[in-house]
């Protein structure tokens, strides 16, 4: 099952924050009426939500890595949707500004002579989110709930949108995420059976009221490829969409298009799995356990598939498609760079797919996700996909659901799919892969936002690593030097082959240790008389980093600086899985900068997903390092960081008995 985001984040600062000057335009006076066009995004800009931009700016001020902060500030200039997730959101509540606030600001952002699209999410059906729990809504699936939906929710929204003051804006309404798709795959669930008639009538009513406003464009939510891609789901879905549309006053014309991947992380495309009919080991790759015979591996596949079915049901060929790309980039170090050479079907798929989830049904705050393509109109894509635009319906940094039970007055409940310790039968008895410490759905989730920025693909601020950047030649002139304040100078000779290269990134293991534009670098957190290995990657002026690298080794000398550490390790085991929680305390008198925790497993345990540290494993040895640029990159004297991971075992799960941090042996306690 998939997920659903929520409302826009809580209001933080006034409108004036952080909107680029290029977005400032005409005043909020009434504009000429916008004609209804085929693709509202073509030739238009999109609304940048100042409340969300302020939250991103706040996050940027709290990170210690200037490069990361700069990327965040680039992200905040992107347009995101405004969510009307309950009745009070229309006028504004303690969690956010109201609809008129955003429309008035959209008038301010609108440039003279250039259309502007406001992405608006209609999301408050009776019995909302009938199959999951994290995004349950305020209205019951009853006749009374439907009456309130019509009179207290849709009618006031329609009245505001119909105000002549806003007739110069283009309003693209995403209609009720996850509602009609649930009636295809989850109708056997009692709560979905109860909600079904209210979903149909509620969507019909919303389409009627909004289509009557000429500058409003209705896009029905159409799930994504990992939900409806199978033929026995896709064909009934297209028929249901057509059946509901035909009940409206304008019939099929009440629908301008469909939006897929709302708040989800399904990739735009799987570049190393382009042919679902390809066979490996005598079996088609679509039969692998990850795809379960689904022909549609990604959203470009699904939009093309769905569009053809919609046209067959009577929708016009001009029906446009939107794809939410806010969290489906799947970049970072774990992203594959080539097709697998394995002859084992499942290994081939798992090594080739860019979607790093362990199951396509893992929807809640998935670890490892990254920001995807930036919003833009008529993007380059197969013509069969009929794309109007890439959009960010889910504002990056908003939680999908709480990882623990959090009491609230919004109707949201604890869904175990958001619990990183839960082994889910829906996922083939695997862990959910959800991020820990998540707040309620729709609330700002800063650590996840940082991860989304780090794992963005295309990378933030300058494309993807080009193939013509060559790594430095084997370094020479290495100077080990002496350890002073746990730092050591490293020197290498850049290669004359690196045309266009202006700097280098230096890594210790998989952790970025720093950046240099010269032929030397100072590494911190090293221990005296210890051998270290680094890698150096070329970097151009745009920030692109080469795929190839050169090795750099150093053995330090000198006297170990004062310091000490204490580790408290505990594990909660079940079946063949466990959750490890670690409290790492700096008991020394100097900060633990760029710390590196190591220990060995005794029973063949394997680390799967982790949090608050960068985790790796080589044989029995596990390594966790502070996340560069984050709050825990340095541990002050006397301070403690809480880190951990999910793992698997074969029946015995003995806790490690020895720990070391950056070469220092830690006490246990």
XYZ file of C-alpha atoms in Angstrom:
669
model
C 0.000 0.000 0.000
C 1.029 3.511 -0.524
C 1.124 6.649 1.144
C -0.287 9.792 1.371
C 1.190 12.828 2.777
C -0.698 15.392 4.678
C -1.096 19.019 5.186
C 1.499 21.638 4.598
C 3.826 22.239 7.499
C 2.997 24.497 10.366
C 3.339 28.191 9.724
C 6.614 29.591 10.882
C 7.478 33.028 9.614
C 5.802 35.716 7.615
C 5.451 35.728 3.870
C 8.576 37.752 3.287
C 10.954 34.831 3.813
C 13.200 33.533 1.166
C 11.378 33.891 -2.095
C 13.783 34.633 -4.967
C 13.444 38.053 -6.512
C 12.577 36.444 -9.840
C 9.333 35.258 -8.282
C 8.233 38.709 -7.212
C 5.772 40.188 -9.689
C 2.549 42.067 -9.981
C 0.451 43.141 -7.049
C -2.552 41.223 -5.756
C -5.145 43.179 -7.707
C -7.703 41.308 -9.777
C -6.244 39.783 -12.940
C -7.865 39.136 -16.278
C -9.706 35.839 -16.461
C -7.512 32.916 -17.491
C -8.825 30.906 -20.458
C -9.059 27.178 -19.816
C -6.154 25.574 -21.719
C -5.136 22.019 -22.525
C -1.984 22.007 -20.356
C -2.105 24.602 -17.559
C 1.604 24.150 -16.820
C 2.849 24.979 -20.318
C 4.546 28.377 -20.315
C 3.647 28.936 -16.655
C 5.484 29.254 -13.363
C 4.291 27.439 -10.226
C 3.533 28.710 -6.741
C 6.334 28.548 -4.171
C 4.807 28.098 -0.718
C 6.484 30.626 1.626
C 5.562 28.609 4.725
C 7.350 25.517 3.428
C 10.250 27.661 2.172
C 10.614 29.099 5.691
C 10.795 25.597 7.186
C 13.532 24.662 4.699
C 15.434 27.863 5.484
C 15.224 27.036 9.189
C 16.723 23.619 8.503
C 19.512 25.214 6.451
C 20.474 27.454 9.351
C 20.792 24.440 11.662
C 23.253 22.356 9.622
C 26.977 22.867 10.024
C 27.883 21.863 6.455
C 27.837 25.004 4.235
C 27.550 22.933 1.051
C 24.506 21.103 2.402
C 22.929 24.373 3.536
C 23.450 25.813 0.056
C 21.668 22.833 -1.479
C 18.760 23.266 0.924
C 18.427 26.892 -0.105
C 18.246 25.810 -3.735
C 15.523 23.316 -2.833
C 13.366 25.905 -1.075
C 12.852 27.845 -4.320
C 10.894 24.934 -5.821
C 7.077 24.957 -5.987
C 5.127 22.579 -3.749
C 1.433 21.854 -3.336
C -0.839 23.326 -0.688
C -2.769 20.615 1.187
C -6.335 21.161 2.378
C -6.352 18.146 4.708
C -9.198 19.187 7.013
C -11.928 21.771 7.269
C -9.943 24.151 9.469
C -7.149 24.244 6.882
C -9.418 26.338 4.633
C -9.323 29.372 6.920
C -6.048 28.445 8.602
C -5.272 26.810 11.915
C -2.424 26.343 14.369
C -0.639 24.134 11.839
C -0.742 26.405 8.800
C -2.118 29.365 6.904
C -5.434 29.255 5.073
C -6.304 29.008 1.391
C -6.720 32.757 0.837
C -3.280 33.355 2.319
C -1.737 31.145 -0.362
C -3.823 32.528 -3.212
C -2.993 36.100 -2.209
C 0.689 35.216 -2.132
C 0.357 33.525 -5.508
C -0.920 36.831 -6.917
C 2.189 38.481 -5.514
C 4.454 35.889 -7.122
C 2.703 36.024 -10.498
C 4.820 37.771 -13.107
C 3.135 40.092 -15.539
C 2.270 38.247 -18.729
C 3.221 34.809 -17.359
C 0.593 32.353 -16.071
C 1.072 30.894 -12.597
C -0.175 27.492 -11.410
C -1.147 26.868 -7.791
C -1.011 23.163 -6.933
C -3.848 22.447 -4.493
C -4.652 19.096 -2.866
C -8.273 18.238 -2.054
C -7.986 15.688 0.748
C -10.755 15.221 3.311
C -13.155 12.528 2.079
C -15.390 10.769 4.620
C -13.572 7.655 5.799
C -10.308 8.930 4.327
C -7.431 6.461 3.983
C -9.651 3.450 4.518
C -6.878 0.837 4.345
C -4.039 2.488 6.229
C -4.074 4.366 9.520
C -1.441 7.107 9.478
C -3.557 9.544 7.456
C -7.080 8.835 8.640
C -9.199 11.973 8.500
C -11.736 13.912 10.501
C -14.961 12.897 8.719
C -16.642 9.522 9.268
C -17.840 7.378 6.357
C -21.500 8.188 7.024
C -24.217 10.264 5.436
C -23.565 12.972 8.011
C -19.853 12.886 7.160
C -20.650 13.288 3.455
C -22.926 16.243 4.166
C -20.154 17.967 6.091
C -17.693 17.178 3.293
C -19.947 18.938 0.799
C -21.144 21.912 2.833
C -18.235 22.608 5.189
C -15.321 21.554 2.997
C -15.883 21.533 -0.791
C -18.384 24.410 -0.911
C -16.142 26.886 0.988
C -13.104 25.911 -1.100
C -15.064 26.370 -4.329
C -16.392 29.734 -3.131
C -12.872 31.017 -2.491
C -11.514 29.725 -5.810
C -14.429 31.359 -7.654
C -13.601 34.798 -6.211
C -12.904 37.062 -9.253
C -9.797 38.242 -7.437
C -8.173 34.893 -8.254
C -9.443 34.392 -11.810
C -5.983 35.188 -13.198
C -4.450 32.167 -11.452
C -4.457 28.590 -12.719
C -5.490 26.199 -9.944
C -4.430 22.553 -10.473
C -6.396 20.450 -7.995
C -5.189 16.969 -7.062
C -8.424 15.182 -6.190
C -8.408 12.968 -3.096
C -5.151 10.957 -3.019
C -5.543 7.190 -2.499
C -9.343 7.231 -2.521
C -10.500 5.593 -5.764
C -7.366 3.381 -5.999
C -8.311 1.860 -2.635
C -11.620 0.761 -4.158
C -9.672 -1.311 -6.692
C -7.199 -3.167 -4.480
C -8.654 -2.979 -0.964
C -12.402 -3.260 -1.425
C -12.404 -6.518 0.570
C -11.333 -4.523 3.626
C -14.465 -3.690 5.711
C -13.585 -0.035 6.188
C -13.094 0.415 2.425
C -16.414 -1.305 1.730
C -18.095 1.172 4.057
C -16.266 4.144 2.536
C -16.797 3.181 -1.130
C -20.125 4.979 -1.815
C -18.906 8.100 -0.021
C -15.683 8.091 -2.039
C -17.620 7.899 -5.315
C -20.147 10.581 -4.346
C -17.532 12.799 -2.704
C -15.204 12.755 -5.726
C -18.179 13.410 -8.049
C -19.233 16.400 -5.948
C -15.694 17.823 -5.869
C -15.329 17.436 -9.649
C -18.660 19.182 -10.253
C -17.996 22.143 -7.971
C -14.410 22.722 -9.113
C -14.938 22.116 -12.846
C -17.557 24.886 -12.803
C -14.726 27.377 -12.108
C -12.983 28.044 -15.472
C -9.457 28.529 -14.092
C -9.505 25.281 -12.045
C -8.051 22.067 -13.482
C -9.038 18.703 -11.984
C -6.419 15.947 -11.788
C -7.664 12.680 -10.254
C -5.147 10.772 -8.152
C -4.166 7.515 -9.894
C -1.851 5.819 -7.367
C 1.389 4.570 -8.968
C 2.946 1.691 -10.864
C 3.641 -0.404 -7.782
C -0.014 -0.229 -6.773
C -2.129 -0.378 -9.924
C 0.358 -1.428 -12.604
C -0.817 -5.039 -12.926
C -3.387 -5.493 -15.714
C -5.976 -6.861 -13.304
C -5.693 -3.615 -11.323
C -5.046 -1.133 -14.145
C -8.013 -1.987 -16.356
C -10.604 -1.852 -13.534
C -9.023 1.398 -12.291
C -9.438 3.128 -15.648
C -13.044 1.915 -15.791
C -13.739 3.194 -12.257
C -12.248 6.606 -13.078
C -14.470 6.808 -16.163
C -17.566 5.609 -14.301
C -17.185 8.260 -11.598
C -16.465 11.011 -14.140
C -19.572 10.102 -16.147
C -21.750 10.739 -13.090
C -20.722 14.417 -13.084
C -22.619 17.188 -14.837
C -19.880 17.614 -17.457
C -19.095 13.922 -17.768
C -15.560 13.022 -18.799
C -14.863 16.706 -19.490
C -14.890 17.371 -15.729
C -11.455 15.708 -15.571
C -8.414 17.488 -17.040
C -5.949 14.760 -16.225
C -4.516 12.328 -13.711
C -1.659 12.557 -11.220
C 0.489 9.582 -10.222
C 2.996 8.883 -7.477
C 1.429 11.367 -5.072
C 3.616 11.355 -1.946
C 5.311 8.168 -3.088
C 8.859 7.123 -3.904
C 8.419 4.983 -7.026
C 11.177 5.983 -9.492
C 10.431 7.994 -12.592
C 12.265 5.310 -14.551
C 14.470 2.280 -13.945
C 17.363 3.046 -16.318
C 19.043 -0.337 -15.907
C 15.838 -2.342 -16.248
C 14.378 -0.895 -19.463
C 12.682 -4.049 -20.740
C 10.274 -5.888 -18.463
C 10.186 -8.824 -20.889
C 13.941 -9.421 -20.742
C 14.789 -12.876 -19.367
C 17.478 -13.789 -16.850
C 18.079 -17.416 -15.958
C 15.238 -18.364 -18.280
C 12.624 -16.189 -16.516
C 11.366 -12.680 -17.388
C 12.647 -10.049 -14.981
C 9.082 -8.946 -14.266
C 8.649 -12.328 -12.531
C 11.320 -11.430 -9.932
C 10.057 -11.281 -6.372
C 10.399 -7.475 -6.369
C 8.081 -6.893 -9.359
C 5.738 -9.887 -8.952
C 4.845 -10.007 -12.692
C 4.034 -6.287 -12.865
C 4.956 -4.926 -16.321
C 5.201 -1.349 -15.029
C 8.533 -0.898 -13.261
C 8.319 2.880 -12.959
C 6.086 5.913 -13.419
C 6.879 6.514 -17.080
C 5.668 2.968 -17.697
C 2.541 3.509 -15.596
C 1.498 6.841 -17.106
C 1.795 5.403 -20.614
C -0.112 2.258 -19.612
C -2.850 4.184 -17.807
C -3.279 6.770 -20.555
C -3.922 4.095 -23.147
C -6.560 2.507 -20.899
C -8.213 5.869 -20.190
C -8.525 6.634 -23.896
C -10.044 3.188 -24.408
C -12.633 4.110 -21.757
C -13.576 7.266 -23.639
C -11.302 9.977 -22.201
C -9.857 12.248 -24.918
C -6.303 11.680 -26.136
C -5.485 15.186 -24.857
C -5.900 13.971 -21.240
C -2.713 15.001 -19.452
C -0.650 13.203 -16.822
C 1.302 14.583 -13.856
C 4.011 12.718 -11.922
C 4.976 13.692 -8.373
C 8.781 13.593 -8.368
C 9.366 15.164 -4.962
C 10.855 12.040 -3.330
C 11.580 9.491 -6.058
C 15.158 10.382 -7.038
C 16.909 7.497 -5.220
C 20.390 8.958 -5.585
C 23.305 8.728 -3.196
C 26.054 6.173 -2.882
C 23.643 3.211 -3.000
C 22.319 4.087 -6.467
C 23.432 1.522 -9.074
C 25.535 2.785 -11.961
C 25.142 -0.172 -14.340
C 23.036 -3.229 -15.044
C 23.917 -6.283 -12.963
C 25.894 -9.092 -14.557
C 24.397 -11.742 -12.248
C 22.659 -14.750 -13.781
C 20.402 -15.126 -10.740
C 17.066 -13.422 -11.433
C 16.456 -11.799 -8.048
C 20.086 -10.784 -7.643
C 20.029 -9.270 -11.123
C 16.959 -7.171 -10.294
C 18.090 -6.148 -6.816
C 21.497 -5.015 -8.072
C 20.067 -3.151 -11.078
C 17.027 -1.303 -9.690
C 17.473 2.251 -8.425
C 14.515 1.850 -6.069
C 16.351 0.722 -2.913
C 13.334 -0.388 -0.886
C 13.122 -4.064 0.037
C 9.514 -4.179 -1.200
C 7.436 -1.901 -3.447
C 4.724 -1.771 -0.786
C 7.036 -0.071 1.749
C 5.492 3.405 1.655
C 6.150 5.126 4.968
C 9.146 7.487 5.241
C 11.449 5.034 3.410
C 15.107 5.168 4.329
C 17.449 6.101 1.492
C 14.958 8.085 -0.599
C 16.017 11.263 -2.375
C 14.499 14.279 -4.081
C 13.740 13.583 -7.730
C 13.318 15.688 -10.866
C 12.523 19.334 -10.217
C 9.056 20.589 -11.178
C 8.752 21.573 -14.834
C 6.197 21.628 -17.624
C 6.117 19.277 -20.622
C 9.264 17.445 -19.526
C 11.210 15.272 -21.977
C 9.612 11.844 -21.729
C 8.177 9.147 -23.984
C 5.278 10.604 -25.928
C 3.101 7.704 -24.772
C 3.231 9.043 -21.198
C 1.423 12.279 -22.230
C 3.028 14.281 -19.430
C 1.764 17.757 -18.622
C 4.418 18.272 -15.932
C 6.610 16.995 -13.158
C 5.206 18.398 -9.898
C 6.007 18.300 -6.191
C 2.661 17.412 -4.664
C 4.341 16.045 -1.533
C 6.446 18.820 0.018
C 9.822 17.188 0.808
C 10.356 17.053 4.541
C 6.792 16.221 5.540
C 6.320 12.942 7.388
C 4.148 10.122 6.022
C 3.208 8.961 9.495
C 4.518 8.599 13.046
C 6.960 5.784 13.812
C 5.349 5.390 17.252
C 1.880 6.035 18.630
C 1.409 9.800 19.104
C -1.925 11.003 20.554
C -3.532 13.711 18.402
C -6.879 15.363 17.636
C -6.627 14.983 13.837
C -7.890 11.403 13.507
C -4.441 10.054 12.632
C -3.575 6.654 14.038
C -0.414 4.600 14.466
C 0.276 2.459 11.405
C 2.867 -0.269 11.954
C 4.083 0.280 8.380
C 5.677 3.457 9.775
C 7.441 1.491 12.544
C 11.056 0.646 11.599
C 11.054 -2.324 14.011
C 7.984 -3.976 12.449
C 8.311 -7.130 10.331
C 5.342 -6.767 8.009
C 3.440 -9.698 6.469
C 2.455 -7.276 3.681
C 6.128 -6.959 2.759
C 6.948 -10.658 2.636
C 7.794 -10.709 6.357
C 10.484 -8.079 5.969
C 11.161 -4.943 7.986
C 9.298 -1.860 6.822
C 12.437 0.141 6.067
C 10.731 3.186 7.598
C 12.737 6.015 9.149
C 12.841 6.178 12.957
C 11.733 9.104 15.109
C 9.105 10.238 12.592
C 6.410 12.716 13.677
C 2.725 12.626 12.738
C 1.810 12.603 9.066
C 2.229 16.052 7.571
C 4.558 17.369 10.278
C 8.067 18.625 9.493
C 10.583 15.750 9.608
C 13.953 17.457 9.434
C 16.277 14.455 9.492
C 14.365 12.935 6.587
C 14.545 16.206 4.671
C 18.334 16.219 5.074
C 18.454 12.658 3.738
C 16.255 13.599 0.772
C 18.600 16.459 -0.125
C 21.717 14.293 0.219
C 20.229 11.528 -1.945
C 18.723 13.800 -4.607
C 18.916 12.633 -8.209
C 19.585 14.652 -10.272
C 21.933 16.053 -7.632
C 21.069 19.471 -6.244
C 23.051 22.295 -7.788
C 24.500 20.902 -10.966
C 23.462 17.770 -12.796
C 24.904 14.301 -12.435
C 28.573 13.258 -12.521
C 29.706 13.455 -16.159
C 31.818 10.692 -17.578
C 34.592 13.016 -18.751
C 35.769 13.933 -15.250
C 38.769 11.736 -14.486
C 39.955 11.019 -10.968
C 43.429 12.161 -9.885
C 46.390 9.979 -10.768
C 48.053 7.974 -7.995
C 49.036 10.561 -5.367
C 52.650 11.304 -4.612
C 54.492 13.340 -2.029
C 52.355 12.073 0.854
C 53.235 13.667 4.167
C 52.048 11.736 7.195
C 53.310 14.310 9.663
C 52.456 14.246 13.361
C 49.053 14.294 14.965
C 48.264 17.674 16.431
C 44.836 18.194 17.924
C 43.801 14.909 16.262
C 44.452 16.388 12.806
C 46.902 15.403 10.089
C 47.813 17.079 6.810
C 47.515 14.931 3.685
C 49.171 15.956 0.413
C 48.897 14.588 -3.109
C 49.808 15.706 -6.608
C 46.826 16.414 -8.857
C 46.877 14.941 -12.330
C 47.267 17.146 -15.382
C 44.645 14.949 -17.075
C 41.809 16.450 -15.057
C 40.631 19.045 -17.544
C 37.964 21.225 -15.996
C 38.573 19.889 -12.500
C 38.717 22.610 -9.874
C 38.730 20.619 -6.641
C 38.610 17.252 -4.941
C 36.346 15.474 -2.481
C 38.076 13.258 0.072
C 36.321 10.245 1.613
C 37.176 8.019 4.556
C 35.317 4.830 3.743
C 32.001 6.040 2.322
C 31.942 9.172 4.507
C 32.793 12.539 2.977
C 35.753 13.747 5.015
C 36.126 17.089 3.322
C 36.712 19.094 0.157
C 39.813 20.837 -1.101
C 40.652 23.032 -4.089
C 44.383 22.691 -3.433
C 46.807 19.775 -3.217
C 46.441 19.280 0.530
C 43.772 18.442 3.034
C 43.553 18.319 6.830
C 41.698 15.339 8.251
C 40.339 15.486 11.801
C 39.423 12.762 14.232
C 42.504 10.619 13.531
C 44.383 8.613 16.145
C 48.139 8.483 16.629
C 50.104 5.570 15.123
C 47.145 4.347 13.118
C 46.838 3.506 9.408
C 44.012 5.211 7.487
C 42.743 4.869 3.940
C 41.179 7.704 1.965
C 39.842 8.051 -1.560
C 40.068 11.200 -3.637
C 37.530 12.072 -6.332
C 37.796 14.836 -8.892
C 35.236 17.616 -8.760
C 34.324 20.317 -11.286
C 33.150 23.870 -10.715
C 29.487 22.813 -10.789
C 30.035 20.376 -7.935
C 29.891 17.190 -10.022
C 32.033 14.409 -8.553
C 33.775 11.772 -10.655
C 32.762 8.121 -10.425
C 36.385 6.922 -10.456
C 38.797 7.667 -7.640
C 42.387 7.391 -6.466
C 43.583 5.837 -3.217
C 45.341 7.800 -0.495
C 46.912 6.114 2.551
C 48.474 7.603 5.665
C 49.915 6.283 8.916
C 49.812 8.875 11.658
C 52.408 9.411 14.336
C 52.616 11.338 17.591
C 50.776 11.126 20.881
C 47.115 10.290 21.234
C 45.090 13.237 22.425
C 43.048 13.031 25.621
C 39.701 11.340 25.184
C 37.451 8.461 26.035
C 34.132 6.921 25.177
C 31.385 4.815 26.690
C 28.915 2.600 24.842
C 25.566 1.249 26.034
C 24.301 -1.375 23.575
C 20.925 -3.099 23.758
C 18.997 -5.242 21.279
C 15.367 -6.250 20.899
C 15.178 -9.558 18.992
C 12.334 -11.405 17.290
C 12.288 -14.354 14.897
C 15.275 -13.634 12.651
C 15.382 -9.867 13.136
C 16.423 -7.372 15.783
C 16.672 -3.677 16.555
C 19.916 -2.443 18.117
C 19.974 0.767 20.162
C 23.302 2.370 21.041
C 24.101 5.258 23.336
C 27.576 6.608 22.570
C 28.997 9.011 25.164
C 32.149 11.121 24.927
C 33.814 10.693 28.324
C 36.954 12.600 27.299
C 37.936 16.234 27.576
C 38.044 17.005 23.841
C 35.305 16.776 21.201
C 34.954 13.539 19.215
C 35.055 15.008 15.710
C 34.330 12.783 12.698
C 33.937 9.874 15.108
C 34.016 6.282 13.888
C 32.481 3.531 16.052
C 33.543 -0.070 15.339
C 32.611 -3.441 16.827
C 32.321 -7.085 15.771
C 29.317 -9.399 15.659
C 29.789 -12.903 17.047
C 26.907 -14.747 15.353
C 26.934 -13.659 11.718
C 24.394 -10.866 12.229
C 23.817 -8.433 9.370
C 23.034 -4.723 9.534
C 20.076 -3.689 7.351
C 18.787 -0.137 7.890
C 20.250 2.325 10.378
C 19.649 5.818 11.717
C 21.556 8.807 13.106
C 24.827 7.385 11.708
C 26.274 6.125 8.437
C 26.457 2.330 8.802
C 28.607 -0.174 6.906
C 29.689 -3.771 7.461
C 32.647 -5.831 6.274
C 32.428 -9.433 7.421
C 31.789 -9.424 11.152
C 33.009 -5.836 11.618
C 30.398 -3.077 11.792
C 31.251 0.606 11.459
C 29.079 3.602 12.265
C 30.189 7.175 11.642
C 28.648 10.536 12.400
C 26.686 11.969 9.501
C 28.868 14.713 7.931
C 27.472 18.174 8.497
C 24.733 16.982 10.822
C 24.032 17.558 14.483
C 25.950 14.418 15.524
C 29.081 14.838 13.392
C 30.935 15.939 16.536
C 30.222 14.711 20.071
C 31.076 17.297 22.703
C 32.746 16.220 25.982
C 30.092 14.657 28.212
C 27.523 14.506 25.391
C 25.678 11.382 24.200
C 24.280 10.469 20.785
C 21.543 7.865 20.282
C 22.140 5.751 17.190
C 20.975 2.349 16.030
C 19.973 0.006 13.259
C 17.756 -2.887 12.275
C 19.458 -6.201 11.579
C 18.934 -9.871 10.872
C 20.264 -12.989 12.580
C 20.026 -16.735 12.107
C 18.642 -17.576 15.535
C 21.343 -16.368 17.913
C 21.931 -12.680 18.556
C 24.734 -12.165 21.071
C 25.512 -8.527 21.826
C 29.003 -7.244 20.899
C 31.387 -7.091 23.863
C 34.025 -4.612 22.657
C 33.697 -1.197 21.057
C 36.162 1.403 19.838
C 35.755 4.967 18.610
C 38.413 6.339 16.285
C 40.963 3.925 17.752
C 40.006 4.474 21.390
C 38.647 1.501 23.328
C 35.325 2.340 24.938
C 34.028 1.326 28.306
C 30.725 -0.578 28.474
C 27.915 0.915 30.475
